């Protein structure tokens, strides 16, 4: 069971906006950055959002991140078929470890 | 271009040992912390271990503490994970990552598979 809680699945149609939540606690999300990763089928994870809401170079601005208290969210606007992937959140925990969410499988209908 | 190339995975029996390696290139290796993250078949990501740039500080997940050892050779730009007393539950694809902002993974290798089976 993962320390950070994500919904196991999400879906949307092309062009829609979808959000994926990530819930933690005071010791992880509450006091540390949240990172988001995208894992396309059969590939290694790729950094999508760093420091709660910053996009690394090359990540489209359709992807955005936010954090409030002990929860964080990833939003994808203008959904495309190529966004179909697994999405994971992660946060440093004050117990000196990194916690990952269980992952959310996004389906583009 | 930053590249991470893992090696050393394979098929072993429960109780065996294995050492994974990760060769880094395209960045100042000794400046950055590095981590190992694993993914069991069909499952999510599990953080395994991390090490500071100098190698002085190391951290481990509860499931591997006391069995795995992370270390690095900065003269060879290489990260290692020594895995002892392997269990069936350690079966996974092991990713090497370059870290940012402490121990957050920003660049990932392609992974090396480890299968523990009798």
PDB file of C-alpha atoms in Angstrom:
ATOM      1  CA  UNK A   1       0.000   0.000   0.000  1.00  0.00           C
ATOM      2  CA  UNK A   2       1.469   3.335  -1.102  1.00  0.00           C
ATOM      3  CA  UNK A   3       2.045   6.204   1.308  1.00  0.00           C
ATOM      4  CA  UNK A   4       0.617   8.689  -1.189  1.00  0.00           C
ATOM      5  CA  UNK A   5      -2.920   8.011  -2.387  1.00  0.00           C
ATOM      6  CA  UNK A   6      -3.923   8.356  -6.018  1.00  0.00           C
ATOM      7  CA  UNK A   7      -7.061   7.170  -7.797  1.00  0.00           C
ATOM      8  CA  UNK A   8      -6.214   3.982  -9.702  1.00  0.00           C
ATOM      9  CA  UNK A   9      -7.816   5.225 -12.890  1.00  0.00           C
ATOM     10  CA  UNK A  10      -8.997   8.331 -14.702  1.00  0.00           C
ATOM     11  CA  UNK A  11     -10.415   8.953 -18.131  1.00  0.00           C
ATOM     12  CA  UNK A  12     -11.453  11.665 -20.524  1.00  0.00           C
ATOM     13  CA  UNK A  13     -12.216  12.369 -24.139  1.00  0.00           C
ATOM     14  CA  UNK A  14      -9.905  14.247 -26.501  1.00  0.00           C
ATOM     15  CA  UNK A  15      -9.888  17.959 -25.742  1.00  0.00           C
ATOM     16  CA  UNK A  16     -11.186  17.541 -22.204  1.00  0.00           C
ATOM     17  CA  UNK A  17      -9.476  18.592 -18.999  1.00  0.00           C
ATOM     18  CA  UNK A  18      -8.726  15.894 -16.447  1.00  0.00           C
ATOM     19  CA  UNK A  19      -7.238  16.087 -12.986  1.00  0.00           C
ATOM     20  CA  UNK A  20      -5.433  13.469 -10.953  1.00  0.00           C
ATOM     21  CA  UNK A  21      -5.190  13.845  -7.207  1.00  0.00           C
ATOM     22  CA  UNK A  22      -2.434  12.808  -4.808  1.00  0.00           C
ATOM     23  CA  UNK A  23      -3.101  12.773  -1.087  1.00  0.00           C
ATOM     24  CA  UNK A  24      -0.455  12.539   1.602  1.00  0.00           C
ATOM     25  CA  UNK A  25       0.327  13.806   5.052  1.00  0.00           C
ATOM     26  CA  UNK A  26       2.109  16.558   6.937  1.00  0.00           C
ATOM     27  CA  UNK A  27       5.394  14.659   6.783  1.00  0.00           C
ATOM     28  CA  UNK A  28       5.510  14.317   3.004  1.00  0.00           C
ATOM     29  CA  UNK A  29       3.355  16.532   0.786  1.00  0.00           C
ATOM     30  CA  UNK A  30       2.602  18.884   3.661  1.00  0.00           C
ATOM     31  CA  UNK A  31       6.205  19.981   4.031  1.00  0.00           C
ATOM     32  CA  UNK A  32       7.994  19.030   0.835  1.00  0.00           C
ATOM     33  CA  UNK A  33       7.836  19.372  -2.925  1.00  0.00           C
ATOM     34  CA  UNK A  34       5.612  17.160  -5.048  1.00  0.00           C
ATOM     35  CA  UNK A  35       6.918  15.753  -8.300  1.00  0.00           C
ATOM     36  CA  UNK A  36       4.850  14.099 -11.034  1.00  0.00           C
ATOM     37  CA  UNK A  37       5.962  11.475 -13.548  1.00  0.00           C
ATOM     38  CA  UNK A  38       4.462  10.147 -16.746  1.00  0.00           C
ATOM     39  CA  UNK A  39       5.090   6.556 -17.758  1.00  0.00           C
ATOM     40  CA  UNK A  40       4.065   5.665 -21.282  1.00  0.00           C
ATOM     41  CA  UNK A  41       3.454   1.954 -21.934  1.00  0.00           C
ATOM     42  CA  UNK A  42       6.677  -0.028 -21.994  1.00  0.00           C
ATOM     43  CA  UNK A  43       8.925   2.928 -21.195  1.00  0.00           C
ATOM     44  CA  UNK A  44      10.735   4.401 -18.224  1.00  0.00           C
ATOM     45  CA  UNK A  45       9.046   7.136 -16.206  1.00  0.00           C
ATOM     46  CA  UNK A  46       9.626  10.712 -17.322  1.00  0.00           C
ATOM     47  CA  UNK A  47       9.590  13.818 -15.152  1.00  0.00           C
ATOM     48  CA  UNK A  48       6.474  15.862 -15.859  1.00  0.00           C
ATOM     49  CA  UNK A  49       6.180  18.379 -13.005  1.00  0.00           C
ATOM     50  CA  UNK A  50       8.852  19.410 -10.496  1.00  0.00           C
ATOM     51  CA  UNK A  51       8.664  21.538  -7.354  1.00  0.00           C
ATOM     52  CA  UNK A  52       4.857  21.262  -7.173  1.00  0.00           C
ATOM     53  CA  UNK A  53       4.079  23.248 -10.303  1.00  0.00           C
ATOM     54  CA  UNK A  54       7.108  23.723 -12.543  1.00  0.00           C
ATOM     55  CA  UNK A  55       7.362  22.130 -15.967  1.00  0.00           C
ATOM     56  CA  UNK A  56      10.782  20.905 -17.094  1.00  0.00           C
ATOM     57  CA  UNK A  57      11.910  22.053 -20.495  1.00  0.00           C
ATOM     58  CA  UNK A  58      10.007  20.275 -23.246  1.00  0.00           C
ATOM     59  CA  UNK A  59       6.867  19.466 -21.251  1.00  0.00           C
ATOM     60  CA  UNK A  60       3.805  21.041 -22.900  1.00  0.00           C
ATOM     61  CA  UNK A  61       1.937  23.712 -20.965  1.00  0.00           C
ATOM     62  CA  UNK A  62      -1.156  21.503 -21.161  1.00  0.00           C
ATOM     63  CA  UNK A  63       0.274  19.865 -18.043  1.00  0.00           C
ATOM     64  CA  UNK A  64       0.093  21.744 -14.757  1.00  0.00           C
ATOM     65  CA  UNK A  65       0.566  20.920 -11.094  1.00  0.00           C
ATOM     66  CA  UNK A  66      -0.688  22.397  -7.860  1.00  0.00           C
ATOM     67  CA  UNK A  67      -0.401  21.732  -4.160  1.00  0.00           C
ATOM     68  CA  UNK A  68      -2.518  22.691  -1.195  1.00  0.00           C
ATOM     69  CA  UNK A  69      -1.844  21.474   2.306  1.00  0.00           C
ATOM     70  CA  UNK A  70      -1.306  17.728   2.235  1.00  0.00           C
ATOM     71  CA  UNK A  71      -2.715  17.186  -1.264  1.00  0.00           C
ATOM     72  CA  UNK A  72      -1.556  17.828  -4.786  1.00  0.00           C
ATOM     73  CA  UNK A  73      -3.103  17.647  -8.222  1.00  0.00           C
ATOM     74  CA  UNK A  74      -1.986  17.160 -11.784  1.00  0.00           C
ATOM     75  CA  UNK A  75      -4.172  18.717 -14.460  1.00  0.00           C
ATOM     76  CA  UNK A  76      -4.051  17.881 -18.145  1.00  0.00           C
ATOM     77  CA  UNK A  77      -5.949  20.176 -20.463  1.00  0.00           C
ATOM     78  CA  UNK A  78      -6.680  19.645 -24.147  1.00  0.00           C
ATOM     79  CA  UNK A  79      -6.393  15.894 -23.630  1.00  0.00           C
ATOM     80  CA  UNK A  80      -4.716  13.989 -26.459  1.00  0.00           C
ATOM     81  CA  UNK A  81      -4.518  10.286 -27.251  1.00  0.00           C
ATOM     82  CA  UNK A  82      -0.774  10.334 -26.610  1.00  0.00           C
ATOM     83  CA  UNK A  83      -1.442  11.335 -22.993  1.00  0.00           C
ATOM     84  CA  UNK A  84      -2.686   7.822 -22.298  1.00  0.00           C
ATOM     85  CA  UNK A  85      -0.208   6.640 -19.689  1.00  0.00           C
ATOM     86  CA  UNK A  86       0.359   5.951 -16.010  1.00  0.00           C
ATOM     87  CA  UNK A  87       0.947   8.982 -13.798  1.00  0.00           C
ATOM     88  CA  UNK A  88       2.743   8.899 -10.464  1.00  0.00           C
ATOM     89  CA  UNK A  89       3.202  11.518  -7.763  1.00  0.00           C
ATOM     90  CA  UNK A  90       6.156  11.524  -5.386  1.00  0.00           C
ATOM     91  CA  UNK A  91       7.291  13.458  -2.339  1.00  0.00           C
ATOM     92  CA  UNK A  92      10.192  13.380   0.080  1.00  0.00           C
ATOM     93  CA  UNK A  93       9.109  12.216   3.497  1.00  0.00           C
ATOM     94  CA  UNK A  94      10.566  13.565   6.727  1.00  0.00           C
ATOM     95  CA  UNK A  95      11.266   9.948   7.714  1.00  0.00           C
ATOM     96  CA  UNK A  96      14.166  10.224   5.242  1.00  0.00           C
ATOM     97  CA  UNK A  97      12.630   8.401   2.326  1.00  0.00           C
ATOM     98  CA  UNK A  98      10.781   9.098  -0.890  1.00  0.00           C
ATOM     99  CA  UNK A  99       7.109   8.196  -1.093  1.00  0.00           C
ATOM    100  CA  UNK A 100       5.395   7.421  -4.366  1.00  0.00           C
ATOM    101  CA  UNK A 101       1.713   7.300  -5.114  1.00  0.00           C
ATOM    102  CA  UNK A 102       0.272   4.048  -6.382  1.00  0.00           C
ATOM    103  CA  UNK A 103      -0.173   5.493  -9.839  1.00  0.00           C
ATOM    104  CA  UNK A 104      -3.158   6.522 -11.937  1.00  0.00           C
ATOM    105  CA  UNK A 105      -3.851   4.909 -15.280  1.00  0.00           C
ATOM    106  CA  UNK A 106      -5.231   7.553 -17.641  1.00  0.00           C
ATOM    107  CA  UNK A 107      -7.409   6.356 -20.487  1.00  0.00           C
ATOM    108  CA  UNK A 108      -8.288   8.619 -23.402  1.00  0.00           C
ATOM    109  CA  UNK A 109     -11.691   7.491 -24.626  1.00  0.00           C
TER     110      UNK A 109
ATOM    111  CA  UNK B   1      22.796  14.712 -23.133  1.00  0.00           C
ATOM    112  CA  UNK B   2      22.334  13.077 -19.729  1.00  0.00           C
ATOM    113  CA  UNK B   3      22.394   9.294 -19.956  1.00  0.00           C
ATOM    114  CA  UNK B   4      22.073   6.541 -17.370  1.00  0.00           C
ATOM    115  CA  UNK B   5      22.833   2.956 -18.309  1.00  0.00           C
ATOM    116  CA  UNK B   6      21.987   0.206 -15.856  1.00  0.00           C
ATOM    117  CA  UNK B   7      23.423  -3.296 -15.929  1.00  0.00           C
ATOM    118  CA  UNK B   8      23.808  -6.341 -13.728  1.00  0.00           C
ATOM    119  CA  UNK B   9      20.250  -7.607 -13.548  1.00  0.00           C
ATOM    120  CA  UNK B  10      19.416 -11.263 -13.995  1.00  0.00           C
ATOM    121  CA  UNK B  11      17.730 -14.392 -12.694  1.00  0.00           C
ATOM    122  CA  UNK B  12      18.774 -15.531  -9.220  1.00  0.00           C
ATOM    123  CA  UNK B  13      17.457 -17.790  -6.485  1.00  0.00           C
ATOM    124  CA  UNK B  14      16.056 -16.648  -3.131  1.00  0.00           C
ATOM    125  CA  UNK B  15      18.902 -15.888  -0.748  1.00  0.00           C
ATOM    126  CA  UNK B  16      21.342 -15.063  -3.550  1.00  0.00           C
ATOM    127  CA  UNK B  17      23.179 -11.778  -4.075  1.00  0.00           C
ATOM    128  CA  UNK B  18      23.392  -9.472  -7.076  1.00  0.00           C
ATOM    129  CA  UNK B  19      25.116  -6.177  -7.808  1.00  0.00           C
ATOM    130  CA  UNK B  20      23.561  -3.605 -10.091  1.00  0.00           C
ATOM    131  CA  UNK B  21      25.575  -0.876 -11.791  1.00  0.00           C
ATOM    132  CA  UNK B  22      24.579   2.399 -13.370  1.00  0.00           C
ATOM    133  CA  UNK B  23      26.962   4.367 -15.570  1.00  0.00           C
ATOM    134  CA  UNK B  24      26.192   8.069 -15.805  1.00  0.00           C
ATOM    135  CA  UNK B  25      27.290  10.460 -18.531  1.00  0.00           C
ATOM    136  CA  UNK B  26      26.528  13.941 -19.770  1.00  0.00           C
ATOM    137  CA  UNK B  27      26.486  15.590 -16.341  1.00  0.00           C
ATOM    138  CA  UNK B  28      28.753  16.353 -13.418  1.00  0.00           C
ATOM    139  CA  UNK B  29      28.240  12.995 -11.720  1.00  0.00           C
ATOM    140  CA  UNK B  30      29.763  13.781  -8.340  1.00  0.00           C
ATOM    141  CA  UNK B  31      27.543  16.815  -7.818  1.00  0.00           C
ATOM    142  CA  UNK B  32      24.235  15.000  -7.898  1.00  0.00           C
ATOM    143  CA  UNK B  33      22.512  12.591  -5.589  1.00  0.00           C
ATOM    144  CA  UNK B  34      21.415   9.360  -7.224  1.00  0.00           C
ATOM    145  CA  UNK B  35      18.695   6.847  -6.457  1.00  0.00           C
ATOM    146  CA  UNK B  36      17.385   3.404  -7.273  1.00  0.00           C
ATOM    147  CA  UNK B  37      13.658   2.988  -7.868  1.00  0.00           C
ATOM    148  CA  UNK B  38      12.049  -0.338  -8.720  1.00  0.00           C
ATOM    149  CA  UNK B  39       8.856  -1.459 -10.377  1.00  0.00           C
ATOM    150  CA  UNK B  40       7.471  -4.952  -9.934  1.00  0.00           C
ATOM    151  CA  UNK B  41       5.662  -6.409 -12.960  1.00  0.00           C
ATOM    152  CA  UNK B  42       2.340  -4.654 -13.433  1.00  0.00           C
ATOM    153  CA  UNK B  43       2.831  -2.582 -10.288  1.00  0.00           C
ATOM    154  CA  UNK B  44       3.702   0.966  -9.325  1.00  0.00           C
ATOM    155  CA  UNK B  45       6.990   2.623  -8.485  1.00  0.00           C
ATOM    156  CA  UNK B  46       8.800   1.865  -5.232  1.00  0.00           C
ATOM    157  CA  UNK B  47      11.706   3.949  -4.023  1.00  0.00           C
ATOM    158  CA  UNK B  48      14.588   1.699  -2.961  1.00  0.00           C
ATOM    159  CA  UNK B  49      17.565   3.800  -1.961  1.00  0.00           C
ATOM    160  CA  UNK B  50      19.372   7.098  -2.445  1.00  0.00           C
ATOM    161  CA  UNK B  51      22.897   8.420  -1.997  1.00  0.00           C
ATOM    162  CA  UNK B  52      24.298  11.919  -1.795  1.00  0.00           C
ATOM    163  CA  UNK B  53      26.699  13.262  -4.393  1.00  0.00           C
ATOM    164  CA  UNK B  54      29.720  12.678  -2.207  1.00  0.00           C
ATOM    165  CA  UNK B  55      28.477   9.259  -1.104  1.00  0.00           C
ATOM    166  CA  UNK B  56      28.544  10.239   2.547  1.00  0.00           C
ATOM    167  CA  UNK B  57      24.795  10.016   3.113  1.00  0.00           C
ATOM    168  CA  UNK B  58      22.678   7.021   2.208  1.00  0.00           C
ATOM    169  CA  UNK B  59      18.996   6.253   2.654  1.00  0.00           C
ATOM    170  CA  UNK B  60      16.975   3.075   2.273  1.00  0.00           C
ATOM    171  CA  UNK B  61      13.379   1.976   1.993  1.00  0.00           C
ATOM    172  CA  UNK B  62      12.086  -0.205   4.821  1.00  0.00           C
ATOM    173  CA  UNK B  63      11.697  -3.255   2.579  1.00  0.00           C
ATOM    174  CA  UNK B  64      15.416  -3.365   1.700  1.00  0.00           C
ATOM    175  CA  UNK B  65      17.046  -1.914   4.803  1.00  0.00           C
ATOM    176  CA  UNK B  66      19.783  -4.217   6.090  1.00  0.00           C
ATOM    177  CA  UNK B  67      19.898  -6.238   2.853  1.00  0.00           C
ATOM    178  CA  UNK B  68      20.789  -3.691   0.149  1.00  0.00           C
ATOM    179  CA  UNK B  69      23.733  -1.295   0.055  1.00  0.00           C
ATOM    180  CA  UNK B  70      23.992   1.715  -2.231  1.00  0.00           C
ATOM    181  CA  UNK B  71      27.377   3.204  -3.068  1.00  0.00           C
ATOM    182  CA  UNK B  72      29.095   5.093  -5.834  1.00  0.00           C
ATOM    183  CA  UNK B  73      32.478   5.473  -7.492  1.00  0.00           C
ATOM    184  CA  UNK B  74      32.663   9.092  -8.590  1.00  0.00           C
ATOM    185  CA  UNK B  75      36.008   8.520 -10.318  1.00  0.00           C
ATOM    186  CA  UNK B  76      34.177   6.165 -12.696  1.00  0.00           C
ATOM    187  CA  UNK B  77      30.819   7.975 -12.780  1.00  0.00           C
ATOM    188  CA  UNK B  78      29.144   4.792 -11.618  1.00  0.00           C
ATOM    189  CA  UNK B  79      26.413   4.027  -9.100  1.00  0.00           C
ATOM    190  CA  UNK B  80      25.976   0.608  -7.536  1.00  0.00           C
ATOM    191  CA  UNK B  81      23.362  -1.347  -5.631  1.00  0.00           C
ATOM    192  CA  UNK B  82      24.567  -4.419  -3.776  1.00  0.00           C
ATOM    193  CA  UNK B  83      21.589  -6.668  -3.113  1.00  0.00           C
ATOM    194  CA  UNK B  84      21.952  -9.497  -0.612  1.00  0.00           C
ATOM    195  CA  UNK B  85      19.492 -12.051   0.769  1.00  0.00           C
ATOM    196  CA  UNK B  86      17.255 -11.559  -2.231  1.00  0.00           C
ATOM    197  CA  UNK B  87      13.592 -12.465  -1.938  1.00  0.00           C
ATOM    198  CA  UNK B  88      10.914 -13.285  -4.488  1.00  0.00           C
ATOM    199  CA  UNK B  89       9.326  -9.940  -3.585  1.00  0.00           C
ATOM    200  CA  UNK B  90      12.457  -8.155  -4.875  1.00  0.00           C
ATOM    201  CA  UNK B  91      11.578  -9.184  -8.432  1.00  0.00           C
ATOM    202  CA  UNK B  92      11.274  -5.950 -10.400  1.00  0.00           C
ATOM    203  CA  UNK B  93      12.718  -3.656 -13.023  1.00  0.00           C
ATOM    204  CA  UNK B  94      15.328  -1.546 -11.255  1.00  0.00           C
ATOM    205  CA  UNK B  95      15.758   2.025 -12.439  1.00  0.00           C
ATOM    206  CA  UNK B  96      18.742   4.217 -11.737  1.00  0.00           C
ATOM    207  CA  UNK B  97      17.891   7.900 -11.437  1.00  0.00           C
ATOM    208  CA  UNK B  98      19.760  11.177 -11.271  1.00  0.00           C
ATOM    209  CA  UNK B  99      18.279  13.332  -8.549  1.00  0.00           C
ATOM    210  CA  UNK B 100      17.375  16.990  -8.187  1.00  0.00           C
ATOM    211  CA  UNK B 101      16.326  19.108  -5.209  1.00  0.00           C
ATOM    212  CA  UNK B 102      17.646  16.550  -2.809  1.00  0.00           C
ATOM    213  CA  UNK B 103      16.468  13.098  -3.717  1.00  0.00           C
ATOM    214  CA  UNK B 104      13.749  13.664  -6.288  1.00  0.00           C
ATOM    215  CA  UNK B 105      14.377  11.667  -9.468  1.00  0.00           C
ATOM    216  CA  UNK B 106      14.610  13.850 -12.546  1.00  0.00           C
ATOM    217  CA  UNK B 107      16.362  11.643 -15.125  1.00  0.00           C
ATOM    218  CA  UNK B 108      15.683   7.902 -15.374  1.00  0.00           C
ATOM    219  CA  UNK B 109      17.610   5.090 -16.982  1.00  0.00           C
ATOM    220  CA  UNK B 110      15.897   2.350 -18.946  1.00  0.00           C
ATOM    221  CA  UNK B 111      16.090  -0.128 -16.095  1.00  0.00           C
ATOM    222  CA  UNK B 112      17.636  -3.538 -15.519  1.00  0.00           C
ATOM    223  CA  UNK B 113      15.421  -6.534 -14.665  1.00  0.00           C
ATOM    224  CA  UNK B 114      15.909  -8.626 -11.564  1.00  0.00           C
ATOM    225  CA  UNK B 115      14.040 -11.896 -11.173  1.00  0.00           C
ATOM    226  CA  UNK B 116      14.221 -13.867  -7.949  1.00  0.00           C
ATOM    227  CA  UNK B 117      12.766 -17.326  -8.320  1.00  0.00           C
ATOM    228  CA  UNK B 118      13.462 -20.825  -7.126  1.00  0.00           C
TER     229      UNK B 118
END
